[in-house]
Coordinates of C-alpha atoms in Angstrom, one line a residue:
M1 CA 85.5 106.4 67.5
D2 CA 85.8 110.0 66.5
P3 CA 89.3 111.2 65.7
D4 CA 91.1 113.4 68.1
P5 CA 91.1 116.9 66.5
A6 CA 94.6 117.5 67.7
L7 CA 95.8 114.7 65.5
L8 CA 94.5 116.4 62.3
D9 CA 97.7 118.1 61.1
I10 CA 97.1 121.2 59.1
K11 CA 99.0 119.8 56.1
L12 CA 96.4 116.9 56.0
L13 CA 93.6 119.4 55.8
R14 CA 95.3 121.2 53.0
L15 CA 95.8 117.8 51.2
L16 CA 92.0 117.1 51.6
D17 CA 91.2 120.5 50.1
Q18 CA 93.6 120.1 47.2
L19 CA 92.4 116.6 46.4
Y20 CA 88.8 117.8 46.4
T21 CA 89.7 120.6 44.0
T22 CA 92.0 118.7 41.6
R23 CA 90.7 115.1 41.8
S24 CA 94.4 114.1 41.3
V25 CA 97.1 112.9 43.7
T26 CA 99.7 114.1 41.3
R27 CA 98.3 117.6 40.9
A28 CA 97.7 117.9 44.7
A29 CA 101.3 117.0 45.3
E30 CA 102.4 119.7 42.9
A31 CA 100.2 122.3 44.5
L32 CA 101.6 121.4 48.0
G33 CA 105.2 121.2 46.8
Q34 CA 105.5 117.5 47.9
S35 CA 106.4 114.3 46.2
Q36 CA 103.6 111.9 45.2
P37 CA 104.7 109.2 47.6
T38 CA 104.7 111.7 50.5
V39 CA 101.1 112.8 49.6
S40 CA 100.0 109.1 49.3
I41 CA 101.4 108.6 52.9
W42 CA 99.5 111.6 54.1
L43 CA 96.3 110.4 52.5
A44 CA 96.6 107.0 54.1
R45 CA 97.1 108.7 57.5
L46 CA 94.1 110.9 56.9
R47 CA 92.0 107.9 55.9
A48 CA 93.0 106.1 59.1
Q49 CA 92.3 109.1 61.4
L50 CA 88.9 109.8 59.8
G51 CA 87.9 106.2 59.3
D52 CA 86.8 106.7 55.7
P53 CA 88.3 106.2 52.3
L54 CA 87.6 109.9 51.6
F55 CA 88.5 109.6 47.9
V56 CA 87.9 106.7 45.4
R57 CA 90.0 106.3 42.3
T58 CA 87.9 106.2 39.1
G59 CA 88.3 106.9 35.4
E60 CA 87.3 110.5 36.2
G61 CA 90.0 110.9 38.8
M62 CA 89.9 110.7 42.6
L63 CA 86.2 111.2 43.5
P64 CA 85.1 112.2 47.0
T65 CA 83.0 110.0 49.2
P66 CA 79.9 111.4 50.9
R67 CA 81.9 111.8 54.1
T68 CA 84.3 114.1 52.3
D69 CA 81.5 116.1 50.7
A70 CA 80.1 116.7 54.2
L71 CA 83.5 117.7 55.6
I72 CA 84.9 119.9 52.9
G73 CA 83.0 123.0 53.9
T74 CA 84.3 122.8 57.5
V75 CA 87.8 122.1 56.3
R76 CA 87.9 125.1 54.1
E77 CA 86.5 127.3 56.8
V78 CA 89.3 126.2 59.1
L79 CA 91.9 126.8 56.4
A80 CA 90.5 130.2 55.6
G81 CA 90.5 131.1 59.3
L82 CA 94.2 130.1 59.7
Q83 CA 95.0 132.1 56.5
R84 CA 93.4 135.2 58.0
L85 CA 95.3 134.6 61.3
T86 CA 98.6 134.5 59.3
E87 CA 97.7 137.5 57.2
S88 CA 97.0 139.6 60.3
T89 CA 100.6 139.4 61.3
Q90 CA 102.2 139.1 57.8
G91 CA 101.8 141.8 55.2
F92 CA 103.1 141.9 51.7
E93 CA 106.2 143.9 51.0
P94 CA 106.5 144.3 47.2
A95 CA 110.1 145.6 47.3
T96 CA 111.4 142.4 48.9
A97 CA 108.8 139.8 48.0
Q98 CA 109.6 136.7 46.0
R99 CA 106.3 135.8 44.4
R100 CA 104.8 134.5 41.1
F101 CA 101.4 135.8 40.1
A102 CA 99.3 134.1 37.4
I103 CA 96.8 136.4 35.6
C104 CA 94.3 135.1 33.1
M105 CA 93.7 137.5 30.3
T106 CA 92.9 137.7 26.6
D107 CA 95.5 138.2 23.8
A108 CA 94.2 141.8 23.5
S109 CA 95.2 142.4 27.1
H110 CA 98.7 141.0 26.3
I111 CA 99.0 144.0 24.0
T112 CA 97.2 146.7 26.0
L113 CA 97.5 146.0 29.7
L114 CA 100.4 143.6 30.2
P115 CA 103.3 146.0 29.2
R116 CA 102.1 148.7 31.6
L117 CA 101.6 146.1 34.4
L118 CA 105.0 144.5 33.8
A119 CA 106.8 147.8 33.8
H120 CA 105.2 148.8 37.1
V121 CA 105.9 145.5 38.8
R122 CA 109.6 145.5 37.6
A123 CA 110.0 149.0 39.1
V124 CA 108.4 148.4 42.5
A125 CA 108.6 144.6 43.0
P126 CA 111.8 143.3 41.3
G127 CA 111.4 139.9 42.9
V128 CA 107.9 139.4 41.6
S129 CA 107.3 137.5 38.3
L130 CA 104.1 137.4 36.2
E131 CA 102.5 134.6 34.2
A132 CA 99.9 135.4 31.6
S133 CA 97.5 132.5 31.4
R134 CA 94.6 131.8 29.0
I135 CA 91.0 132.4 29.7
D136 CA 89.3 129.1 29.0
G137 CA 86.7 126.7 30.4
H138 CA 88.8 125.9 33.5
L139 CA 89.1 129.6 34.6
A140 CA 86.7 129.4 37.6
Q141 CA 88.4 126.2 38.9
A142 CA 91.8 127.8 38.4
L143 CA 90.8 130.9 40.4
Q144 CA 89.2 128.8 43.2
A145 CA 92.2 126.5 43.4
G146 CA 94.8 129.3 43.5
E147 CA 96.3 128.2 40.2
A148 CA 95.4 131.7 38.9
D149 CA 95.4 134.8 41.2
L150 CA 93.4 137.1 39.0
A151 CA 91.4 137.2 35.8
V152 CA 91.0 140.4 33.7
G153 CA 88.5 140.8 30.9
F154 CA 84.8 140.7 30.0
L155 CA 83.7 137.5 31.8
P156 CA 80.0 137.7 32.6
W157 CA 79.8 134.0 33.4
L158 CA 81.9 134.4 36.6
D159 CA 79.3 134.9 39.4
A160 CA 78.9 132.9 42.6
G161 CA 82.0 132.9 44.8
F162 CA 83.8 135.6 42.8
Y163 CA 84.5 139.2 43.5
Q164 CA 84.8 141.7 40.6
Q165 CA 85.8 145.3 40.1
T166 CA 85.2 147.4 37.0
L167 CA 88.4 148.8 35.4
Y168 CA 87.2 150.6 32.3
A169 CA 84.4 150.6 29.7
Q170 CA 84.7 149.6 26.0
D171 CA 83.0 150.7 22.9
W172 CA 83.8 149.8 19.2
I173 CA 85.8 151.4 16.4
C174 CA 87.1 150.4 13.0
L175 CA 90.7 150.3 11.8
A176 CA 92.1 150.8 8.3
N177 CA 95.3 151.4 6.5
A178 CA 96.3 155.1 6.8
H179 CA 96.5 155.2 3.0
H180 CA 93.3 153.2 2.3
P181 CA 92.3 154.1 -1.3
R182 CA 88.6 154.6 -0.6
V183 CA 88.5 155.9 3.0
V184 CA 89.4 159.5 2.4
D185 CA 88.2 160.7 5.7
D186 CA 85.7 159.7 8.5
S187 CA 83.0 162.3 7.6
P188 CA 79.5 160.9 7.1
M189 CA 79.8 161.6 3.4
H190 CA 82.7 159.2 2.9
W191 CA 82.4 156.8 5.9
N192 CA 79.0 155.5 6.6
L193 CA 77.1 152.2 6.9
A194 CA 76.9 151.7 3.1
A195 CA 80.7 152.3 2.7
Y196 CA 81.3 149.9 5.6
Q197 CA 79.3 147.1 4.0
A198 CA 81.0 147.7 0.6
E199 CA 84.5 147.1 2.0
A200 CA 86.3 143.8 2.6
H201 CA 86.8 142.9 6.3
I202 CA 88.9 140.9 8.7
G203 CA 86.9 138.8 11.1
I204 CA 88.4 138.4 14.6
S205 CA 86.8 135.7 16.7
S206 CA 88.6 136.6 19.9
G207 CA 87.2 137.3 23.4
T208 CA 83.7 137.3 24.7
G209 CA 83.1 140.8 23.2
Y210 CA 83.2 139.3 19.8
Q211 CA 79.8 137.8 20.4
L212 CA 78.3 141.2 21.0
M213 CA 79.5 142.4 17.6
D214 CA 78.4 139.2 15.8
S215 CA 74.9 139.5 17.4
A216 CA 74.7 143.2 16.4
V217 CA 75.6 142.4 12.8
T218 CA 73.0 139.6 12.7
S219 CA 70.2 141.5 14.4
K220 CA 70.6 144.5 12.0
H221 CA 70.8 142.2 8.9
L222 CA 74.2 143.8 7.9
T223 CA 76.5 142.3 5.3
R224 CA 80.2 142.0 6.0
Q225 CA 82.4 140.7 3.3
I226 CA 84.9 138.7 5.4
R227 CA 88.1 138.1 3.4
L228 CA 90.3 136.9 6.3
E229 CA 89.4 135.3 9.7
L230 CA 91.8 135.5 12.6
P231 CA 91.6 133.8 16.0
G232 CA 93.1 136.8 17.7
F233 CA 94.9 140.1 17.3
L234 CA 98.4 138.7 16.5
G235 CA 99.5 140.0 13.2
L236 CA 96.4 142.2 12.7
S237 CA 98.2 145.6 12.5
A238 CA 100.7 144.2 9.9
I239 CA 97.9 142.9 7.8
L240 CA 95.9 146.2 7.9
S241 CA 99.1 148.1 7.1
T242 CA 99.6 146.1 3.9
S243 CA 96.0 145.7 2.7
D244 CA 92.7 147.5 2.1
L245 CA 90.8 145.4 4.6
I246 CA 88.8 146.9 7.5
A247 CA 88.7 145.5 11.1
T248 CA 86.0 146.2 13.7
L249 CA 87.3 145.8 17.3
P250 CA 87.0 147.2 20.8
R251 CA 88.4 150.7 21.2
H252 CA 91.2 150.0 23.6
I253 CA 93.0 147.4 21.5
G254 CA 92.1 149.3 18.3
E255 CA 93.7 152.6 19.4
T256 CA 96.7 150.8 20.9
L257 CA 97.4 149.1 17.5
A258 CA 96.7 152.3 15.6
R259 CA 99.3 154.2 17.6
A260 CA 101.9 151.5 17.2
A261 CA 101.4 150.9 13.5
G262 CA 100.2 154.2 12.2
L263 CA 96.7 152.9 11.3
R264 CA 93.6 155.0 10.7
V265 CA 90.9 155.0 13.4
L266 CA 87.3 155.2 12.1
P267 CA 84.0 155.4 14.0
C268 CA 81.9 152.2 13.9
P269 CA 79.0 153.2 11.6
F270 CA 76.4 151.2 13.5
E271 CA 75.7 150.5 17.2
I272 CA 77.3 147.6 19.0
P273 CA 76.6 147.1 22.7
G274 CA 79.6 148.2 24.8
F275 CA 81.0 146.2 27.7
T276 CA 83.1 146.7 30.8
V277 CA 86.5 145.1 31.4
K278 CA 86.8 143.9 35.1
Q279 CA 89.2 142.1 37.3
Y280 CA 87.9 139.0 39.0
W281 CA 89.1 137.0 42.0
H282 CA 87.8 134.1 44.1
A283 CA 86.4 134.7 47.6
R284 CA 89.0 132.4 49.0
Y285 CA 91.8 134.9 48.3
H286 CA 89.9 138.1 49.0
H287 CA 91.9 138.7 52.1
D288 CA 95.3 137.4 50.9
A289 CA 97.8 140.3 51.3
A290 CA 99.7 139.5 48.1
C291 CA 96.6 139.3 46.0
R292 CA 95.2 142.5 47.5
W293 CA 98.4 144.2 46.4
L294 CA 98.1 142.9 42.8
R295 CA 94.5 144.0 42.6
G296 CA 95.4 147.4 43.9
V297 CA 98.1 147.8 41.2
C298 CA 95.7 146.9 38.4
A299 CA 93.1 149.3 39.8
E300 CA 95.7 152.1 40.0
L301 CA 97.0 151.5 36.5
F302 CA 93.8 150.9 34.6
M303 CA 90.9 152.6 36.4
R304 CA 92.3 156.1 35.8
G305 CA 91.6 155.7 32.1
I306 CA 93.5 153.9 29.4

């Protein structure tokens, strides 16, 4: 016998959605703000009403049955419709809102974007808190599940199911100690490709933009004498200020560090493909009033020019 639709409580549909996303009763309970025993009771009720196990416990987590695979699209359409109905009557008031936003970003954005974003949020939305999360292999899942509200960076692998908006373009520069003994000025007579290859360098393997630089160096058969490798930009300005090493990095983070530490900005003496920094969000939250506000703030702050 088919279940009576009136018996399918909305919280049970949300449970099915979270279990399908997380493959874990524990994580689903956390996302729903419920205890694990409560969620187990809800799952048992849902199984009884739909007449199917729905999820089977395996070593890889709670895997959906074919019935669940067939239902999940309809369930998510219902949840999205209910969300839109709610949002049509409820807006987002930043001045009074109590909300936590998780934004996935690189360590470069921690230095360049996060301070401005935090200052703005503190001024107009004092009850809002921010969490800076990592960009990793779980990014797409985190955005889809609502564990992250936004991602900011150069993330060309995010495609189906994601919206994106360009914030600003990036090209490449070099940084050096302001009193570097051999870099007298940035004129072609003193700073050129030969001088670049003769200097010792810091290699920074952070962000997807790094692959563009590495490919350019390889394709042009350039020689870089790497004397220090860093996983990110933490400590870079202090090292440049106390050494004669050269760093090649995107303009935005480079100029920010140069202003803060009194470093010398030099043009990159060879062509590296530029890239665009964008903000990305999942289609599930495209109409969410709070997320729309956050995206609007980022566009206002960063599309005007950095």
